[in-house]
């Protein structure tokens, strides 16, 4: 959901005349199994669990992420920035912080002293930070001066060799999760840039730490605008692998859904509002997207501009803090309006450039298993085995594929 929201933001900025440079980094080292500085590195844990190297784990999940984004019509930058490829930049940033007196050393690493950054609570808020400090597990590292201090470099455990570790002026180890994001952002976007996105769970720790270390190192505001996407919920709980329950794009397809049905579902709520995931809700999104796609495919007409009032309402919704659900409502209202067919088509084409839900795309080919069932049903019909034919038709319908018999032969379409 976060990456769909961010890419819609990119498309909107481009629509309104901005030249957008977007960077995405891959945290392939340094993110420990807790949000703070405790536990093991997730790459090392994954490597031990799956019998692969940490590098293979990083590549496998990066490739899966890229493939999922492709199926969800989320365009990524040509090159993703990997933390492991930017160790020198991170060491340089740590040295700048050390020279300015923000870093202290403990037995397990280098830490940023948050007490020396007076506006540390700017993003999260004083009340939230007070609660965070009250509940912090100080006992996890008694050498930390303050509960909110965070690691910028962790030393490799004595007597153990990690798969991912590097030499540094302070000792062999690996970077903290937060320092790598600041270092890569500064390299490619400059010491100050316009917009930083992410999930709301990053506000109290990760993004607050990014601000502190970046502003402290440069003396400049790190980011002008922060935009945080709210959680996707399942059974009233945050959907995340760490929480033990989540649905993959592959699982959607196995249930007969097009990944773009889920993308459409994401359009139905503001990015700053929580969104519930349920199969019933996804079915409603599939029906609505299919109806709009069928409508789009049935439109004809020459190059006629969209209705000015509809365009104005559409753009106003997007300019109102990226209110895509309202913009989607404008599109549905316009399809019912008494305006020329060509104007409706022009508006849908304009909306598709923002929404990217496949309104004008040809039907995707069926997965091999479903294509096999379609072929079996066609053979059953030709053999006049109508009982088997009906059984296969129902099986396909349960998987999201509707089959009908016409004078031209059997035809299928997704629900």
XYZ file of C-alpha atoms in Angstrom:
415
model
C 0.000 0.000 0.000
C 2.828 2.398 0.839
C 4.518 2.050 -2.539
C 1.233 2.423 -4.408
C 0.550 5.668 -2.540
C 4.073 6.946 -3.211
C 3.914 6.219 -6.926
C 0.524 7.910 -7.232
C 2.181 10.926 -5.591
C 4.890 10.824 -8.274
C 2.282 10.703 -11.054
C 0.354 13.597 -9.538
C 3.452 15.765 -9.203
C 4.314 15.032 -12.821
C 0.760 15.889 -13.872
C 1.080 19.281 -12.219
C 4.321 20.094 -14.010
C 7.036 18.995 -11.601
C 10.219 17.224 -12.665
C 10.429 14.388 -10.137
C 13.535 12.511 -9.070
C 12.645 9.571 -6.871
C 15.054 7.361 -4.949
C 14.279 4.082 -3.185
C 16.804 2.364 -0.950
C 17.054 -1.298 -0.072
C 17.949 -2.045 3.554
C 20.006 -5.166 2.891
C 21.967 -4.855 6.138
C 21.590 -3.189 9.525
C 17.887 -3.622 10.283
C 17.791 -5.626 13.490
C 14.881 -7.812 14.557
C 13.547 -4.974 16.715
C 12.714 -1.389 15.739
C 15.465 -0.241 18.098
C 19.032 -1.564 18.410
C 18.342 -5.019 19.806
C 18.373 -8.519 18.390
C 20.111 -9.908 15.320
C 20.367 -8.521 11.811
C 17.376 -9.624 9.724
C 19.613 -10.663 6.829
C 21.668 -12.973 9.045
C 18.503 -14.440 10.611
C 16.957 -15.047 7.194
C 20.133 -16.663 5.905
C 20.232 -19.121 8.804
C 16.525 -19.885 8.447
C 16.602 -20.595 4.708
C 20.069 -22.061 4.334
C 21.303 -19.277 2.036
C 23.877 -16.539 2.306
C 22.776 -13.135 3.550
C 23.552 -11.778 0.092
C 21.297 -14.377 -1.535
C 18.498 -13.532 0.911
C 18.790 -9.837 0.071
C 18.731 -10.519 -3.671
C 15.810 -12.955 -3.441
C 13.513 -10.566 -1.571
C 14.603 -7.558 -3.607
C 13.701 -9.430 -6.799
C 10.340 -10.441 -5.273
C 9.657 -6.812 -4.349
C 10.474 -5.628 -7.874
C 8.237 -8.302 -9.436
C 5.318 -7.447 -7.143
C 5.684 -3.752 -7.948
C 5.663 -4.563 -11.655
C 2.389 -6.500 -11.293
C 0.864 -3.637 -9.279
C 1.808 -1.043 -11.927
C 4.247 0.654 -9.542
C 7.114 2.062 -11.568
C 10.417 1.967 -9.713
C 13.548 4.054 -10.338
C 15.959 2.527 -12.831
C 18.360 1.712 -10.013
C 17.556 0.842 -6.413
C 20.132 1.985 -3.854
C 21.456 -0.792 -1.630
C 22.881 -0.073 1.817
C 25.704 -2.580 1.296
C 26.902 -0.594 -1.726
C 27.176 2.671 0.225
C 29.318 1.809 3.244
C 31.919 4.587 2.540
C 29.176 7.241 2.473
C 27.829 5.977 5.785
C 31.263 6.000 7.408
C 31.808 9.559 6.183
C 28.495 10.673 7.705
C 29.324 9.014 11.023
C 32.716 10.786 11.035
C 31.012 14.152 10.470
C 28.750 13.484 13.448
C 31.690 12.388 15.580
C 33.637 15.538 14.721
C 30.641 17.619 15.891
C 30.380 15.772 19.187
C 27.133 13.861 18.603
C 28.608 10.351 18.848
C 29.733 8.291 21.819
C 31.141 4.770 21.987
C 29.926 1.755 23.965
C 31.115 -1.831 24.017
C 28.715 -2.796 21.221
C 28.871 0.204 18.918
C 28.669 3.928 18.253
C 25.566 5.810 19.378
C 23.983 9.165 18.547
C 23.379 11.275 21.663
C 19.812 12.539 21.199
C 20.107 14.919 24.181
C 22.436 17.065 22.061
C 19.725 17.541 19.427
C 17.100 19.743 21.154
C 14.333 19.258 18.581
C 14.537 15.450 18.503
C 10.810 15.188 19.200
C 9.802 17.464 16.310
C 8.304 14.752 14.105
C 6.899 12.387 16.730
C 5.703 15.022 19.219
C 6.609 15.608 22.862
C 3.762 13.533 24.301
C 4.613 10.506 22.190
C 8.313 10.812 22.979
C 7.576 10.962 26.712
C 5.689 7.677 26.477
C 8.451 6.175 24.350
C 11.079 7.048 26.925
C 8.956 5.810 29.826
C 8.544 2.406 28.212
C 12.006 2.096 26.709
C 13.985 -1.033 27.485
C 17.018 0.759 28.892
C 18.179 -2.476 30.504
C 18.818 -3.937 27.031
C 21.940 -1.761 26.844
C 22.879 -0.122 30.146
C 25.686 1.771 28.408
C 23.226 3.949 26.493
C 23.060 7.431 27.974
C 19.409 7.994 27.064
C 16.560 5.657 26.024
C 16.163 7.374 22.644
C 19.860 7.207 21.680
C 20.404 5.013 18.643
C 23.236 3.093 17.010
C 24.942 4.426 13.907
C 27.527 1.616 13.817
C 27.361 -1.776 15.530
C 30.468 -3.821 16.275
C 30.629 -7.434 15.212
C 30.177 -9.682 18.263
C 33.514 -10.765 19.790
C 34.644 -14.158 18.571
C 32.007 -14.309 15.839
C 32.240 -13.598 12.129
C 29.210 -12.093 10.427
C 28.481 -12.594 6.745
C 28.058 -8.835 6.350
C 30.718 -6.787 8.128
C 33.179 -4.074 7.204
C 36.271 -2.402 8.619
C 35.826 1.072 10.070
C 37.970 3.555 12.029
C 36.162 2.376 15.169
C 36.226 -1.370 14.633
C 34.833 -4.098 12.392
C 31.066 -4.079 12.204
C 28.036 -2.947 10.236
C 25.921 0.215 9.921
C 22.784 1.032 11.873
C 19.505 1.021 9.984
C 18.985 4.787 10.249
C 22.401 6.041 9.125
C 22.226 4.247 5.789
C 18.993 5.995 4.793
C 20.383 9.454 5.482
C 23.670 8.717 3.707
C 22.024 7.423 0.539
C 19.389 10.165 0.442
C 22.047 12.857 0.780
C 24.212 11.327 -1.940
C 21.459 11.271 -4.546
C 19.068 14.057 -3.485
C 21.362 16.464 -1.647
C 21.659 17.456 1.992
C 18.165 18.975 1.841
C 15.369 17.672 -0.363
C 11.635 18.118 -0.804
C 9.608 15.044 0.170
C 10.296 11.942 2.260
C 7.680 9.168 2.380
C 7.151 6.027 4.398
C 4.759 4.243 6.715
C 3.402 5.796 9.912
C 5.337 3.230 11.952
C 8.543 5.030 10.932
C 7.576 8.307 12.599
C 8.594 7.757 16.236
C 11.931 6.030 15.663
C 13.319 5.691 12.162
C 12.340 9.036 10.679
C 12.967 10.939 13.914
C 16.461 9.437 13.929
C 17.009 10.333 10.286
C 16.125 13.957 11.011
C 18.368 14.144 14.067
C 21.491 12.694 12.489
C 21.063 14.491 9.157
C 20.329 17.949 10.553
C 23.107 17.517 13.125
C 25.657 16.594 10.454
C 24.808 19.340 7.947
C 23.237 22.121 9.990
C 20.451 22.191 7.370
C 16.836 20.962 7.346
C 16.967 17.398 6.027
C 13.467 17.258 4.474
C 10.839 19.913 3.756
C 7.732 17.680 3.706
C 7.060 14.310 5.341
C 4.232 12.140 3.972
C 3.333 8.992 5.889
C 0.961 6.278 4.706
C -1.337 4.615 7.233
C -1.529 0.902 7.959
C -3.274 -1.759 5.952
C -5.253 -3.771 8.486
C -6.309 -7.407 8.489
C -8.585 -8.626 11.269
C -8.127 -5.228 12.919
C -4.357 -5.662 13.140
C -1.517 -4.179 11.108
C -0.757 -6.411 8.139
C 2.954 -7.158 8.333
C 5.204 -10.158 8.168
C 6.577 -9.274 11.600
C 3.059 -9.495 13.004
C 2.596 -13.032 11.676
C -0.148 -12.337 9.138
C 0.031 -10.874 5.648
C -1.176 -11.540 2.120
C 1.140 -11.606 -0.881
C 0.466 -10.670 -4.496
C 0.933 -14.332 -5.333
C -1.839 -15.235 -2.874
C -4.175 -12.725 -4.550
C -3.589 -14.360 -7.917
C -4.123 -17.828 -6.479
C -7.552 -16.637 -5.310
C -8.346 -15.496 -8.861
C -7.779 -11.772 -8.330
C -5.827 -9.489 -10.605
C -3.160 -7.573 -8.628
C -4.731 -4.392 -10.005
C -7.931 -5.229 -8.115
C -5.902 -4.660 -4.956
C -4.454 -1.454 -6.394
C -8.002 -0.250 -7.010
C -8.908 -1.166 -3.416
C -6.094 1.124 -2.234
C -7.697 4.014 -4.127
C -10.817 3.801 -1.982
C -9.206 5.359 1.110
C -7.036 8.400 1.783
C -3.397 7.471 2.277
C -3.511 8.896 5.822
C -6.455 6.701 6.822
C -6.239 3.057 7.819
C -7.579 0.637 5.229
C -9.119 -2.724 6.003
C -8.200 -5.701 3.885
C -10.859 -8.377 3.558
C -11.615 -10.735 0.705
C -15.144 -9.298 0.525
C -13.705 -5.793 0.130
C -11.329 -7.023 -2.553
C -14.245 -8.626 -4.377
C -16.079 -5.290 -4.312
C -12.960 -3.609 -5.718
C -12.749 -6.229 -8.466
C -16.372 -5.666 -9.468
C -15.952 -1.875 -9.462
C -12.717 -2.000 -11.473
C -14.206 -4.473 -13.933
C -17.268 -2.273 -14.413
C -15.091 0.784 -15.074
C -12.806 -1.186 -17.399
C -15.763 -2.549 -19.368
C -17.163 0.964 -19.618
C -13.790 2.264 -20.864
C -13.481 -0.482 -23.460
C -16.947 0.366 -24.804
C -16.216 4.047 -25.327
C -15.507 5.399 -28.769
C -15.086 8.836 -30.174
C -12.435 11.135 -31.532
C -10.005 13.432 -29.808
C -12.394 15.366 -27.651
C -11.274 17.118 -24.456
C -12.626 16.035 -21.112
C -15.295 18.193 -19.522
C -13.575 21.172 -17.881
C -15.683 20.930 -14.723
C -14.794 17.277 -14.267
C -11.104 17.936 -14.857
C -11.159 20.767 -12.326
C -12.888 18.599 -9.707
C -10.465 15.729 -10.383
C -7.386 17.930 -10.051
C -8.750 19.698 -6.970
C -9.171 16.358 -5.215
C -5.599 15.335 -5.996
C -4.266 18.720 -4.893
C -6.120 18.348 -1.576
C -3.447 16.208 0.109
C -3.660 13.518 -2.554
C -7.328 12.667 -2.002
C -7.482 9.829 -4.529
C -10.748 8.399 -3.207
C -12.465 11.706 -3.920
C -10.837 11.846 -7.361
C -12.117 8.333 -8.027
C -15.607 9.506 -7.072
C -15.319 12.335 -9.592
C -14.552 9.780 -12.315
C -17.552 7.608 -11.457
C -19.835 10.654 -11.390
C -18.523 11.792 -14.745
C -19.338 8.436 -16.330
C -23.001 8.981 -15.370
C -23.067 12.596 -16.545
C -24.739 13.877 -19.714
C -21.529 14.677 -21.574
C -20.244 13.406 -24.932
C -18.743 9.932 -25.050
C -15.433 11.343 -26.259
C -15.233 13.599 -23.194
C -15.791 10.632 -20.895
C -13.070 8.676 -22.655
C -10.642 11.598 -22.337
C -11.322 11.863 -18.600
C -10.831 8.123 -18.103
C -7.545 8.247 -20.005
C -6.417 11.157 -17.829
C -7.454 9.330 -14.659
C -5.728 6.125 -15.766
C -2.413 7.993 -15.961
C -2.786 8.616 -12.218
C -4.595 5.486 -11.028
C -2.897 2.917 -13.324
C -5.533 0.232 -12.733
C -5.437 -1.183 -16.269
C -8.574 0.436 -17.685
C -7.264 0.345 -21.242
C -4.959 -2.667 -20.978
C -5.690 -5.909 -22.798
C -6.820 -8.789 -20.589
C -3.855 -10.502 -18.945
C -3.210 -14.087 -19.957
C -4.437 -16.715 -17.559
C -2.050 -18.542 -15.276
C -1.077 -21.988 -16.709
C -3.269 -23.901 -14.226
C -6.351 -21.820 -15.045
C -5.607 -21.985 -18.773
C -5.505 -25.783 -18.432
C -8.954 -25.803 -16.795
C -10.318 -23.638 -19.617
C -8.921 -26.109 -22.139
C -10.376 -29.087 -20.247
C -13.804 -27.426 -20.205
C -13.659 -26.739 -23.928
C -12.792 -30.396 -24.548
C -15.662 -31.502 -22.291
C -18.096 -29.315 -24.250
C -16.899 -30.747 -27.551
C -17.341 -34.266 -26.132
C -20.853 -33.253 -24.943
C -19.871 -34.110 -21.369
C -22.008 -31.295 -20.002
C -21.807 -32.431 -16.373
C -18.017 -32.148 -16.391
C -18.251 -28.925 -18.376
C -20.492 -27.360 -15.738
C -18.258 -28.618 -12.958
C -15.202 -27.010 -14.570
C -17.119 -23.782 -15.208
C -17.960 -23.530 -11.496
C -14.361 -24.322 -10.537
C -13.136 -21.527 -12.790
C -15.722 -19.108 -11.421
C -14.498 -19.823 -7.884
C -11.017 -18.839 -9.101
C -12.266 -15.551 -10.556
C -12.704 -16.575 -14.202
C -16.079 -16.423 -15.947
C -16.612 -18.689 -18.964
C -19.427 -18.343 -21.482
C -20.354 -20.177 -24.655
C -20.971 -18.103 -27.777
C -21.563 -18.806 -31.438
C -17.873 -18.117 -31.953
C -16.926 -20.667 -29.293
C -15.962 -20.586 -25.632
C -14.832 -17.229 -24.230
C -13.486 -16.304 -20.802
C -12.952 -13.138 -18.819
C -11.883 -12.350 -15.304
C -14.587 -11.343 -12.847
